């Protein structure tokens, strides 16, 4: 456990030192939020709720997708490709310890970016933040993190190279962001794009979950289908990545 904490601190320091990657992870969600806020601040949905009310919970998911797919994934695949993963094992750090430590460092970074985004949203518009439902928000936040982690590990174990991983991860990130209802709410999309979002893009379940908890003061138990599907897909992807990784080691 001590090695895990030490490596987590080391990884977080490495994350902060990588100025370009950290700055991108910080500014991308905030600038995107401001752009979409300006585009849609005067629009309302059919239930007379401002579209911007739906933006903040969606952008919490974008922060997770960006941090795990693009930051965690880049660090992990670079360790795999460079052989550092094998070298760390000689220091008593197993593969799972390394994964958990990198992920923990990225999770801390996510929290910092989320706090900045919440402050920024309060500055440009007095958007309601449901502090009284923070427990369920954190659970949903972690569930989406688990799903993105499973995707990242599956891509990294199947690709094996940084260049391949970066291309695939960017494609999946954009697919989730633009065709998952995270930027433009599904309610304003054409029928075909709504079908893709609702039935072919699992991040939609995370969006429904986060929306309901954030805007309607519901709990995680009010969304059993969305929660179970995200969890099951995460377990399936993690299992597949573990099997592939063990075969590569052999």
Coordinates of N, CA and C in Angstrom, one line a residue:
X1 N 0.8 -1.2 0.0 CA 0.0 0.0 0.0 C 0.9 1.3 0.0
X2 N 2.0 1.2 0.8 CA 2.9 2.3 0.8 C 3.5 2.7 -0.6
X3 N 3.8 1.6 -1.3 CA 4.4 1.8 -2.7 C 3.3 2.4 -3.6
X4 N 2.1 2.0 -3.4 CA 1.0 2.6 -4.2 C 0.9 4.1 -4.0
X5 N 0.9 4.5 -2.7 CA 0.8 6.0 -2.4 C 2.0 6.7 -2.9
X6 N 3.2 6.2 -2.8 CA 4.4 6.8 -3.2 C 4.3 7.0 -4.8
X7 N 3.9 5.9 -5.5 CA 3.9 6.0 -6.9 C 2.8 7.0 -7.4
X8 N 1.7 7.0 -6.6 CA 0.6 8.0 -7.0 C 1.1 9.4 -6.9
X9 N 1.8 9.7 -5.8 CA 2.4 11.1 -5.7 C 3.4 11.4 -6.8
X10 N 4.2 10.4 -7.1 CA 5.2 10.6 -8.2 C 4.5 10.8 -9.5
X11 N 3.4 10.0 -9.8 CA 2.7 10.2 -11.0 C 2.0 11.5 -11.1
X12 N 1.4 12.0 -10.0 CA 0.8 13.3 -10.0 C 1.7 14.4 -10.3
X13 N 2.9 14.3 -9.7 CA 4.0 15.3 -10.0 C 4.4 15.3 -11.4
X14 N 4.5 14.1 -12.0 CA 4.8 14.0 -13.4 C 3.7 14.6 -14.3
X15 N 2.5 14.4 -13.8 CA 1.3 15.0 -14.6 C 1.4 16.5 -14.6
X16 N 1.7 17.1 -13.4 CA 1.8 18.5 -13.3 C 3.0 19.1 -14.1
X17 N 4.1 18.3 -14.2 CA 5.3 18.7 -14.9 C 5.1 18.7 -16.4
X18 N 4.2 17.8 -16.9 CA 3.9 17.8 -18.3 C 2.9 18.9 -18.6
X19 N 3.4 20.1 -18.7 CA 2.6 21.3 -18.8 C 1.6 21.3 -19.9
X20 N 2.0 20.9 -21.1 CA 1.1 21.0 -22.3 C -0.1 20.1 -22.1
X21 N 0.2 18.8 -21.7 CA -0.9 17.9 -21.5 C -1.8 18.3 -20.4
X22 N -1.3 18.8 -19.3 CA -2.1 19.3 -18.1 C -2.9 20.5 -18.5
X23 N -2.3 21.4 -19.3 CA -3.0 22.6 -19.7 C -4.2 22.3 -20.6
X24 N -3.9 21.3 -21.5 CA -5.0 20.9 -22.4 C -6.1 20.2 -21.6
X25 N -5.8 19.4 -20.7 CA -6.8 18.8 -19.8 C -7.6 19.7 -19.0
X26 N -7.0 20.9 -18.6 CA -7.7 21.9 -17.9 C -8.5 22.8 -18.7
X27 N -7.9 23.3 -19.8 CA -8.6 24.3 -20.6 C -9.7 23.8 -21.6
X28 N -9.4 22.6 -22.1 CA -10.3 22.1 -23.1 C -11.8 22.0 -22.6
X29 N -12.1 21.4 -21.5 CA -13.5 21.4 -21.0 C -14.0 22.7 -20.7
X30 N -13.2 23.6 -20.2 CA -13.7 24.9 -19.8 C -14.0 25.8 -21.0
X31 N -13.1 25.8 -22.0 CA -13.3 26.6 -23.2 C -14.5 26.0 -24.0
X32 N -14.6 24.7 -24.0 CA -15.7 24.1 -24.7 C -17.0 24.4 -24.0
X33 N -17.0 24.4 -22.7 CA -18.3 24.8 -22.0 C -18.7 26.2 -22.3
X34 N -17.7 27.1 -22.3 CA -18.0 28.5 -22.6 C -18.6 28.7 -24.0
X35 N -18.0 28.0 -25.0 CA -18.4 28.1 -26.4 C -19.9 27.6 -26.5
X36 N -20.1 26.4 -26.0 CA -21.5 25.8 -26.1 C -22.5 26.6 -25.3
X37 N -22.0 27.2 -24.2 CA -22.9 28.0 -23.3 C -23.3 29.3 -24.1
X38 N -22.4 29.9 -24.8 CA -22.7 31.1 -25.6 C -23.6 30.7 -26.8
X39 N -23.4 29.6 -27.4 CA -24.2 29.2 -28.5 C -25.7 28.9 -28.1
X40 N -25.9 28.3 -26.9 CA -27.2 27.8 -26.6 C -27.9 28.4 -25.4
X41 N -27.3 29.5 -24.9 CA -27.8 30.1 -23.6 C -29.2 30.6 -23.8
X42 N -29.6 31.0 -25.0 CA -31.0 31.6 -25.2 C -32.0 30.5 -25.7
X43 N -31.6 29.3 -25.7 CA -32.5 28.2 -26.2 C -33.1 27.4 -25.1
X44 N -34.3 27.0 -25.3 CA -35.0 26.1 -24.3 C -35.4 24.8 -24.9
X45 N -35.5 23.8 -24.1 CA -36.1 22.5 -24.5 C -37.6 22.6 -24.4
X46 N -38.2 21.5 -24.8 CA -39.7 21.5 -24.9 C -40.3 21.6 -23.5
X47 N -39.6 21.2 -22.4 CA -40.1 21.4 -21.1 C -39.8 22.7 -20.5
X48 N -39.3 23.6 -21.4 CA -39.1 25.0 -21.0 C -37.9 25.2 -20.0
X49 N -37.0 24.2 -20.1 CA -35.8 24.2 -19.3 C -34.6 24.7 -20.2
X50 N -33.8 25.6 -19.8 CA -32.7 26.1 -20.6 C -31.8 25.0 -20.9
X51 N -31.3 25.0 -22.1 CA -30.3 23.9 -22.6 C -29.1 24.0 -21.7
X52 N -28.7 25.2 -21.3 CA -27.5 25.3 -20.5 C -27.6 24.6 -19.2
X53 N -28.8 24.4 -18.7 CA -28.9 23.6 -17.4 C -28.4 22.2 -17.6
X54 N -28.5 21.7 -18.9 CA -28.1 20.3 -19.1 C -26.6 20.3 -19.4
X55 N -25.9 21.4 -19.7 CA -24.5 21.4 -20.1 C -23.6 21.0 -19.0
X56 N -23.8 21.5 -17.8 CA -22.8 21.3 -16.7 C -22.7 19.8 -16.3
X57 N -23.7 19.0 -16.1 CA -23.5 17.6 -15.8 C -22.9 16.9 -17.0
X58 N -23.2 17.3 -18.2 CA -22.6 16.7 -19.4 C -21.1 16.9 -19.5
X59 N -20.7 18.1 -19.1 CA -19.3 18.5 -19.2 C -18.5 17.9 -18.0
X60 N -19.2 17.5 -16.9 CA -18.5 16.7 -15.9 C -18.0 15.4 -16.5
X61 N -18.9 14.8 -17.4 CA -18.5 13.5 -18.0 C -17.4 13.8 -19.1
X62 N -17.5 14.9 -19.8 CA -16.4 15.2 -20.7 C -15.1 15.3 -20.0
X63 N -15.0 15.9 -18.9 CA -13.8 16.0 -18.1 C -13.2 14.6 -17.8
X64 N -14.1 13.7 -17.4 CA -13.7 12.3 -17.2 C -13.2 11.6 -18.4
X65 N -13.9 11.7 -19.5 CA -13.5 11.1 -20.8 C -12.2 11.6 -21.3
X66 N -12.0 12.9 -21.2 CA -10.7 13.5 -21.6 C -9.6 13.1 -20.7
X67 N -9.8 13.1 -19.4 CA -8.7 12.8 -18.5 C -8.3 11.3 -18.6
X68 N -9.3 10.4 -18.6 CA -9.0 9.0 -18.6 C -8.5 8.5 -20.0
X69 N -9.2 8.8 -21.0 CA -8.8 8.4 -22.4 C -7.5 9.0 -22.8
X70 N -7.4 10.3 -22.7 CA -6.3 11.1 -23.3 C -5.1 11.3 -22.3
X71 N -5.3 11.3 -21.0 CA -4.2 11.5 -20.1 C -3.7 10.2 -19.5
X72 N -4.7 9.5 -18.8 CA -4.3 8.2 -18.2 C -3.8 7.3 -19.3
X73 N -4.5 7.2 -20.4 CA -4.1 6.3 -21.5 C -2.8 6.5 -22.0
X74 N -2.4 7.8 -22.3 CA -1.1 8.2 -22.8 C 0.0 7.8 -21.9
X75 N -0.2 8.0 -20.6 CA 0.8 7.6 -19.6 C 1.0 6.1 -19.6
X76 N -0.1 5.4 -19.5 CA 0.0 4.0 -19.3 C 0.6 3.3 -20.6
X77 N 0.1 3.7 -21.7 CA 0.6 3.0 -23.0 C 2.1 3.4 -23.2
X78 N 2.5 4.6 -22.8 CA 3.9 4.9 -22.9 C 4.8 4.1 -22.0
X79 N 4.3 3.7 -20.8 CA 5.0 2.8 -19.9 C 5.1 1.4 -20.5
X80 N 4.0 1.0 -21.1 CA 4.0 -0.3 -21.7 C 5.0 -0.4 -22.8
X81 N 4.9 0.6 -23.7 CA 5.7 0.6 -24.9 C 7.2 0.7 -24.6
X82 N 7.5 1.6 -23.6 CA 8.9 1.8 -23.3 C 9.6 0.8 -22.5
X83 N 8.8 -0.1 -21.9 CA 9.3 -1.2 -21.1 C 9.4 -0.8 -19.6
X84 N 8.9 0.4 -19.3 CA 9.0 0.9 -17.9 C 8.1 0.1 -17.0
X85 N 7.0 -0.4 -17.6 CA 6.1 -1.3 -16.8 C 6.8 -2.5 -16.3
X86 N 7.7 -3.1 -17.1 CA 8.5 -4.2 -16.6 C 9.5 -3.8 -15.6
X87 N 10.2 -2.6 -15.8 CA 11.2 -2.2 -14.9 C 10.6 -1.9 -13.5
X88 N 9.4 -1.3 -13.5 CA 8.8 -1.0 -12.2 C 8.4 -2.3 -11.4
X89 N 8.2 -3.4 -12.2 CA 7.9 -4.6 -11.5 C 9.1 -5.1 -10.7
X90 N 10.3 -4.8 -11.1 CA 11.5 -5.1 -10.3 C 11.6 -4.4 -9.0
X91 N 10.9 -3.3 -8.9 CA 10.8 -2.5 -7.7 C 9.6 -2.9 -6.8
X92 N 9.0 -4.0 -7.2 CA 7.9 -4.5 -6.4 C 6.5 -3.9 -6.7
X93 N 6.4 -3.2 -7.9 CA 5.2 -2.6 -8.3 C 4.5 -3.5 -9.4
X94 N 3.4 -4.1 -9.0 CA 2.7 -4.9 -10.0 C 1.9 -4.1 -11.0
X95 N 1.4 -4.8 -12.0 CA 0.7 -4.1 -13.1 C -0.5 -3.3 -12.5
X96 N -1.3 -4.0 -11.6 CA -2.5 -3.4 -11.1 C -2.2 -2.2 -10.2
X97 N -1.1 -2.3 -9.5 CA -0.7 -1.2 -8.6 C -0.3 0.0 -9.4
X98 N 0.4 -0.2 -10.5 CA 0.8 0.9 -11.4 C -0.5 1.5 -12.1
X99 N -1.4 0.7 -12.5 CA -2.6 1.2 -13.1 C -3.4 2.0 -12.1
X100 N -3.6 1.5 -10.9 CA -4.3 2.2 -9.9 C -3.7 3.5 -9.5
X101 N -2.4 3.5 -9.4 CA -1.6 4.7 -9.0 C -1.8 5.8 -10.1
X102 N -1.6 5.4 -11.4 CA -1.8 6.4 -12.5 C -3.2 6.9 -12.5
X103 N -4.2 6.0 -12.3 CA -5.6 6.4 -12.4 C -5.9 7.3 -11.2
X104 N -5.4 7.0 -10.0 CA -5.6 7.9 -8.8 C -5.1 9.3 -9.0
X105 N -3.9 9.4 -9.6 CA -3.3 10.7 -9.9 C -4.2 11.5 -10.9
X106 N -4.7 10.8 -11.9 CA -5.6 11.4 -12.9 C -6.9 11.8 -12.3
X107 N -7.4 11.0 -11.3 CA -8.6 11.3 -10.6 C -8.5 12.6 -9.8
X108 N -7.4 12.7 -9.1 CA -7.1 14.0 -8.4 C -7.2 15.2 -9.4
X109 N -6.5 15.0 -10.5 CA -6.5 16.1 -11.5 C -8.0 16.4 -12.0
X110 N -8.8 15.3 -12.2 CA -10.2 15.5 -12.6 C -10.9 16.4 -11.6
X111 N -10.7 16.1 -10.3 CA -11.4 16.9 -9.2 C -11.0 18.3 -9.3
X112 N -9.7 18.6 -9.5 CA -9.3 20.0 -9.6 C -9.9 20.7 -10.8
X113 N -9.9 20.0 -12.0 CA -10.5 20.6 -13.2 C -12.0 20.8 -13.0
X114 N -12.7 19.9 -12.3 CA -14.1 20.0 -12.0 C -14.4 21.2 -11.1
X115 N -13.6 21.4 -10.1 CA -13.8 22.6 -9.2 C -13.6 23.9 -10.0
X116 N -12.6 23.9 -10.9 CA -12.4 25.1 -11.7 C -13.6 25.4 -12.6
X117 N -14.1 24.3 -13.2 CA -15.3 24.4 -14.1 C -16.5 24.9 -13.3
X118 N -16.7 24.4 -12.1 CA -17.9 24.8 -11.3 C -17.8 26.3 -10.9
X119 N -16.6 26.7 -10.6 CA -16.4 28.2 -10.3 C -16.6 29.0 -11.5
X120 N -16.1 28.5 -12.7 CA -16.3 29.3 -13.9 C -17.8 29.4 -14.3
X121 N -18.5 28.3 -14.1 CA -19.9 28.3 -14.4 C -20.7 29.2 -13.5
X122 N -20.3 29.3 -12.3 CA -20.9 30.3 -11.3 C -20.6 31.7 -11.7
X123 N -19.4 31.9 -12.3 CA -19.0 33.3 -12.7 C -19.8 33.8 -13.9
X124 N -20.0 32.9 -14.9 CA -20.7 33.4 -16.1 C -22.2 33.2 -16.1
X125 N -22.7 32.3 -15.2 CA -24.1 32.1 -15.1 C -24.4 31.4 -13.7
X126 N -25.3 31.9 -13.0 CA -25.6 31.3 -11.7 C -26.3 30.0 -11.8
X127 N -25.6 29.0 -12.3 CA -26.1 27.6 -12.5 C -26.2 26.9 -11.2
X128 N -27.3 26.3 -10.9 CA -27.5 25.6 -9.6 C -26.5 24.4 -9.5
X129 N -25.9 24.3 -8.3 CA -25.0 23.2 -8.0 C -25.6 22.4 -6.8
X130 N -26.1 21.2 -7.0 CA -26.8 20.4 -6.0 C -25.9 19.8 -4.9
X131 N -25.4 20.7 -4.0 CA -24.5 20.2 -3.0 C -25.1 19.1 -2.1
X132 N -26.4 19.2 -1.9 CA -27.1 18.3 -1.0 C -27.2 16.9 -1.6
X133 N -26.9 16.7 -2.8 CA -26.9 15.4 -3.5 C -25.5 15.0 -3.9
X134 N -24.5 15.4 -3.2 CA -23.1 15.3 -3.6 C -22.7 13.8 -3.5
X135 N -23.3 13.0 -2.6 CA -22.9 11.6 -2.5 C -23.2 10.9 -3.8
X136 N -24.4 11.0 -4.3 CA -24.9 10.4 -5.5 C -24.1 10.9 -6.8
X137 N -23.8 12.2 -6.8 CA -23.0 12.7 -7.8 C -21.6 12.1 -7.9
X138 N -21.0 11.9 -6.7 CA -19.7 11.3 -6.7 C -19.7 9.8 -7.1
X139 N -20.8 9.1 -6.7 CA -20.9 7.7 -7.2 C -21.1 7.6 -8.7
X140 N -21.9 8.5 -9.3 CA -22.1 8.5 -10.7 C -20.8 8.9 -11.4
X141 N -20.0 9.9 -10.8 CA -18.8 10.3 -11.3 C -17.8 9.2 -11.4
X142 N -17.7 8.4 -10.3 CA -16.8 7.2 -10.2 C -17.2 6.1 -11.2
X143 N -18.5 5.9 -11.4 CA -19.0 4.9 -12.3 C -18.6 5.2 -13.7
X144 N -18.7 6.5 -14.1 CA -18.3 6.9 -15.5 C -16.8 6.7 -15.6
X145 N -16.1 7.1 -14.5 CA -14.6 6.9 -14.5 C -14.2 5.4 -14.8
X146 N -14.9 4.5 -14.1 CA -14.6 3.1 -14.2 C -14.9 2.6 -15.7
X147 N -16.0 3.1 -16.3 CA -16.3 2.8 -17.7 C -15.2 3.3 -18.6
X148 N -14.7 4.5 -18.4 CA -13.7 5.1 -19.3 C -12.4 4.4 -19.1
X149 N -12.1 4.0 -17.8 CA -10.9 3.2 -17.5 C -10.9 1.9 -18.3
X150 N -12.0 1.2 -18.3 CA -12.1 -0.1 -18.9 C -11.9 0.1 -20.4
X151 N -12.4 1.2 -21.0 CA -12.2 1.4 -22.5 C -10.7 1.7 -22.7
X152 N -10.1 2.5 -21.9 CA -8.7 2.9 -22.1 C -7.8 1.7 -22.0
X153 N -8.0 0.8 -21.0 CA -7.2 -0.4 -20.8 C -7.4 -1.4 -22.0
X154 N -8.6 -1.5 -22.5 CA -8.9 -2.4 -23.6 C -8.1 -1.9 -24.8
X155 N -8.2 -0.6 -25.1 CA -7.5 -0.1 -26.3 C -6.0 -0.2 -26.1
X156 N -5.4 0.0 -25.0 CA -4.0 0.0 -24.8 C -3.5 -1.4 -24.9
X157 N -4.2 -2.4 -24.4 CA -3.7 -3.8 -24.5 C -3.9 -4.4 -25.9
X158 N -4.9 -3.9 -26.6 CA -5.0 -4.4 -28.0 C -4.1 -3.7 -29.0
X159 N -3.8 -2.4 -28.8 CA -3.0 -1.6 -29.7 C -1.5 -1.9 -29.4
X160 N -1.1 -1.7 -28.2 CA 0.3 -2.0 -27.8 C 1.3 -0.9 -28.2
X161 N 0.8 0.1 -28.9 CA 1.7 1.2 -29.3 C 1.1 2.6 -29.1
X162 N 1.9 3.6 -28.7 CA 1.4 4.9 -28.4 C 0.6 5.5 -29.6
X163 N 1.2 5.4 -30.8 CA 0.6 6.0 -31.9 C -0.8 5.5 -32.2
X164 N -0.9 4.1 -32.1 CA -2.2 3.5 -32.4 C -3.2 3.8 -31.3
X165 N -2.7 3.8 -30.1 CA -3.6 4.2 -29.0 C -4.2 5.6 -29.1
X166 N -3.3 6.5 -29.4 CA -3.7 7.9 -29.5 C -4.8 8.1 -30.5
X167 N -4.6 7.5 -31.7 CA -5.6 7.6 -32.8 C -6.9 7.1 -32.4
X168 N -6.9 5.8 -31.8 CA -8.2 5.2 -31.5 C -8.9 5.9 -30.3
X169 N -8.1 6.3 -29.3 CA -8.7 7.0 -28.1 C -9.3 8.3 -28.5
X170 N -8.6 9.0 -29.4 CA -9.2 10.3 -29.9 C -10.5 10.1 -30.7
X171 N -10.5 9.1 -31.5 CA -11.7 8.8 -32.2 C -12.9 8.4 -31.3
X172 N -12.6 7.6 -30.3 CA -13.7 7.2 -29.3 C -14.1 8.4 -28.5
X173 N -13.1 9.3 -28.1 CA -13.4 10.4 -27.3 C -14.4 11.4 -28.1
X174 N -14.1 11.6 -29.3 CA -14.9 12.5 -30.1 C -16.3 11.9 -30.4
X175 N -16.3 10.6 -30.6 CA -17.6 9.9 -30.8 C -18.5 10.0 -29.5
X176 N -17.9 9.9 -28.3 CA -18.6 10.0 -27.1 C -19.1 11.5 -26.9
X177 N -18.2 12.4 -27.2 CA -18.4 13.8 -26.9 C -19.5 14.4 -27.8
X178 N -19.4 14.1 -29.1 CA -20.4 14.7 -30.1 C -21.6 13.9 -30.4
X179 N -21.4 12.6 -30.3 CA -22.6 11.7 -30.6 C -23.0 10.9 -29.3
X180 N -22.7 11.5 -28.2 CA -23.2 10.9 -26.9 C -24.1 11.9 -26.1
X181 N -24.4 13.0 -26.8 CA -25.3 14.0 -26.1 C -24.5 14.8 -25.1
X182 N -23.2 14.8 -25.1 CA -22.4 15.6 -24.1 C -22.2 17.0 -24.5
X183 N -22.4 17.3 -25.8 CA -22.3 18.7 -26.2 C -23.6 19.3 -26.6
X184 N -24.2 18.6 -27.7 CA -25.6 19.0 -28.1 C -26.5 18.0 -27.4
X185 N -27.5 18.4 -26.6 CA -28.4 17.5 -26.0 C -29.1 16.6 -27.0
X186 N -29.4 15.4 -26.7 CA -30.0 14.5 -27.7 C -31.4 15.0 -28.2
X187 N -32.0 15.7 -27.3 CA -33.4 16.2 -27.6 C -33.4 17.1 -28.8
X188 N -32.3 17.8 -29.2 CA -32.3 18.7 -30.3 C -31.7 18.1 -31.5
X189 N -31.3 16.8 -31.4 CA -30.6 16.1 -32.6 C -31.7 15.6 -33.5
X190 N -31.3 15.4 -34.8 CA -32.1 14.7 -35.8 C -32.4 13.3 -35.3
X191 N -33.4 12.6 -35.9 CA -33.8 11.3 -35.4 C -32.7 10.3 -35.6
X192 N -31.9 10.3 -36.7 CA -30.9 9.4 -36.9 C -29.8 9.5 -35.9
X193 N -29.4 10.7 -35.5 CA -28.3 11.0 -34.5 C -28.8 10.6 -33.1
X194 N -30.1 10.8 -32.9 CA -30.7 10.4 -31.6 C -30.6 8.8 -31.5
X195 N -30.8 8.1 -32.6 CA -30.8 6.7 -32.5 C -29.3 6.2 -32.2
X196 N -28.3 6.8 -32.9 CA -26.9 6.5 -32.6 C -26.6 6.8 -31.2
X197 N -27.0 7.9 -30.7 CA -26.7 8.3 -29.3 C -27.3 7.4 -28.3
X198 N -28.6 7.1 -28.5 CA -29.3 6.3 -27.4 C -29.0 4.8 -27.5
X199 N -28.7 4.3 -28.7 CA -28.6 2.8 -28.8 C -27.2 2.3 -29.2
X200 N -26.3 3.2 -29.6 CA -25.0 2.8 -30.1 C -23.8 3.4 -29.3
X201 N -24.2 4.3 -28.3 CA -23.2 5.0 -27.6 C -23.4 4.9 -26.1
X202 N -22.7 3.9 -25.4 CA -23.0 3.7 -24.0 C -22.8 4.9 -23.1
X203 N -22.1 5.9 -23.5 CA -21.9 7.0 -22.6 C -23.2 7.7 -22.3
X204 N -24.1 7.5 -23.2 CA -25.5 8.1 -23.0 C -26.1 7.7 -21.7
X205 N -25.8 6.5 -21.3 CA -26.3 6.0 -20.0 C -25.7 6.8 -18.8
X206 N -24.5 7.1 -19.0 CA -23.8 8.0 -18.0 C -24.4 9.4 -18.0
X207 N -24.8 9.9 -19.1 CA -25.4 11.2 -19.3 C -26.7 11.2 -18.6
X208 N -27.6 10.2 -18.8 CA -28.9 10.2 -18.2 C -28.8 10.1 -16.7
X209 N -27.8 9.3 -16.3 CA -27.5 9.1 -14.8 C -27.1 10.4 -14.2
X210 N -26.1 11.1 -14.8 CA -25.6 12.3 -14.2 C -26.7 13.4 -14.3
X211 N -27.4 13.5 -15.4 CA -28.5 14.5 -15.5 C -29.5 14.4 -14.4
X212 N -30.0 13.1 -14.2 CA -31.1 12.9 -13.3 C -30.7 13.2 -11.8
X213 N -29.4 12.9 -11.5 CA -28.9 13.1 -10.2 C -28.7 14.6 -10.0
X214 N -28.1 15.3 -11.0 CA -27.7 16.7 -10.9 C -29.0 17.6 -11.0
X215 N -29.9 17.3 -11.9 CA -31.0 18.3 -12.1 C -32.3 17.9 -11.4
X216 N -32.5 16.6 -11.2 CA -33.8 16.2 -10.6 C -33.7 15.7 -9.2
X217 N -32.5 15.8 -8.6 CA -32.3 15.5 -7.2 C -32.6 14.0 -6.9
X218 N -32.3 13.1 -7.9 CA -32.6 11.7 -7.8 C -31.3 11.0 -7.2
X219 N -31.4 9.7 -6.9 CA -30.3 9.0 -6.4 C -29.8 8.0 -7.5
X220 N -28.7 7.3 -7.2 CA -28.2 6.3 -8.1 C -29.2 5.1 -8.3
X221 N -30.0 4.9 -7.2 CA -30.9 3.8 -7.2 C -32.1 4.1 -8.1
X222 N -32.3 5.3 -8.5 CA -33.4 5.6 -9.4 C -33.1 5.3 -10.9
X223 N -31.8 4.9 -11.1 CA -31.4 4.6 -12.5 C -30.7 3.2 -12.5
X224 N -31.4 2.2 -12.2 CA -30.8 0.8 -12.1 C -30.3 0.3 -13.5
X225 N -31.1 0.6 -14.5 CA -30.7 0.1 -15.9 C -29.4 0.8 -16.3
X226 N -29.3 2.1 -16.2 CA -28.1 2.8 -16.6 C -26.9 2.4 -15.8
X227 N -27.1 2.3 -14.5 CA -26.0 2.0 -13.6 C -25.4 0.6 -13.8
X228 N -26.4 -0.4 -14.0 CA -26.0 -1.8 -14.2 C -25.3 -2.0 -15.5
X229 N -25.8 -1.3 -16.6 CA -25.2 -1.5 -17.9 C -23.8 -0.9 -17.9
X230 N -23.6 0.3 -17.3 CA -22.3 0.9 -17.3 C -21.3 0.0 -16.5
X231 N -21.8 -0.6 -15.4 CA -20.9 -1.4 -14.6 C -20.6 -2.7 -15.3
X232 N -21.6 -3.4 -15.9 CA -21.4 -4.6 -16.6 C -20.4 -4.5 -17.7
X233 N -20.6 -3.4 -18.5 CA -19.7 -3.2 -19.7 C -18.3 -2.9 -19.2
X234 N -18.2 -2.2 -18.1 CA -16.8 -1.9 -17.5 C -16.2 -3.3 -17.1
X235 N -16.9 -4.1 -16.4 CA -16.3 -5.4 -16.0 C -15.9 -6.3 -17.2
X236 N -16.8 -6.3 -18.3 CA -16.5 -7.0 -19.5 C -15.2 -6.5 -20.2
X237 N -15.1 -5.2 -20.3 CA -13.9 -4.6 -20.9 C -12.7 -4.8 -20.1
X238 N -12.8 -4.7 -18.8 CA -11.6 -4.9 -17.9 C -11.2 -6.4 -18.0
X239 N -12.1 -7.3 -18.0 CA -11.8 -8.7 -18.1 C -11.1 -9.0 -19.4
X240 N -11.6 -8.5 -20.5 CA -11.0 -8.7 -21.8 C -9.6 -8.1 -21.9
X241 N -9.4 -6.9 -21.3 CA -8.1 -6.3 -21.3 C -7.1 -7.1 -20.5
X242 N -7.6 -7.7 -19.4 CA -6.7 -8.5 -18.5 C -6.3 -9.8 -19.2
X243 N -7.2 -10.4 -19.9 CA -6.9 -11.6 -20.7 C -5.9 -11.4 -21.8
X244 N -6.1 -10.3 -22.5 CA -5.2 -9.9 -23.6 C -3.8 -9.6 -23.0
X245 N -3.7 -8.9 -21.9 CA -2.5 -8.5 -21.3 C -1.7 -9.7 -20.8
X246 N -2.4 -10.7 -20.3 CA -1.7 -11.9 -19.8 C -1.2 -12.7 -21.0
X247 N -1.9 -12.8 -22.1 CA -1.5 -13.5 -23.3 C -0.2 -12.8 -23.9
X248 N -0.2 -11.5 -23.8 CA 1.0 -10.8 -24.3 C 2.2 -11.1 -23.5
X249 N 2.0 -11.2 -22.2 CA 3.1 -11.5 -21.3 C 3.7 -12.8 -21.6
X250 N 2.8 -13.8 -21.8 CA 3.2 -15.2 -22.1 C 4.0 -15.2 -23.4

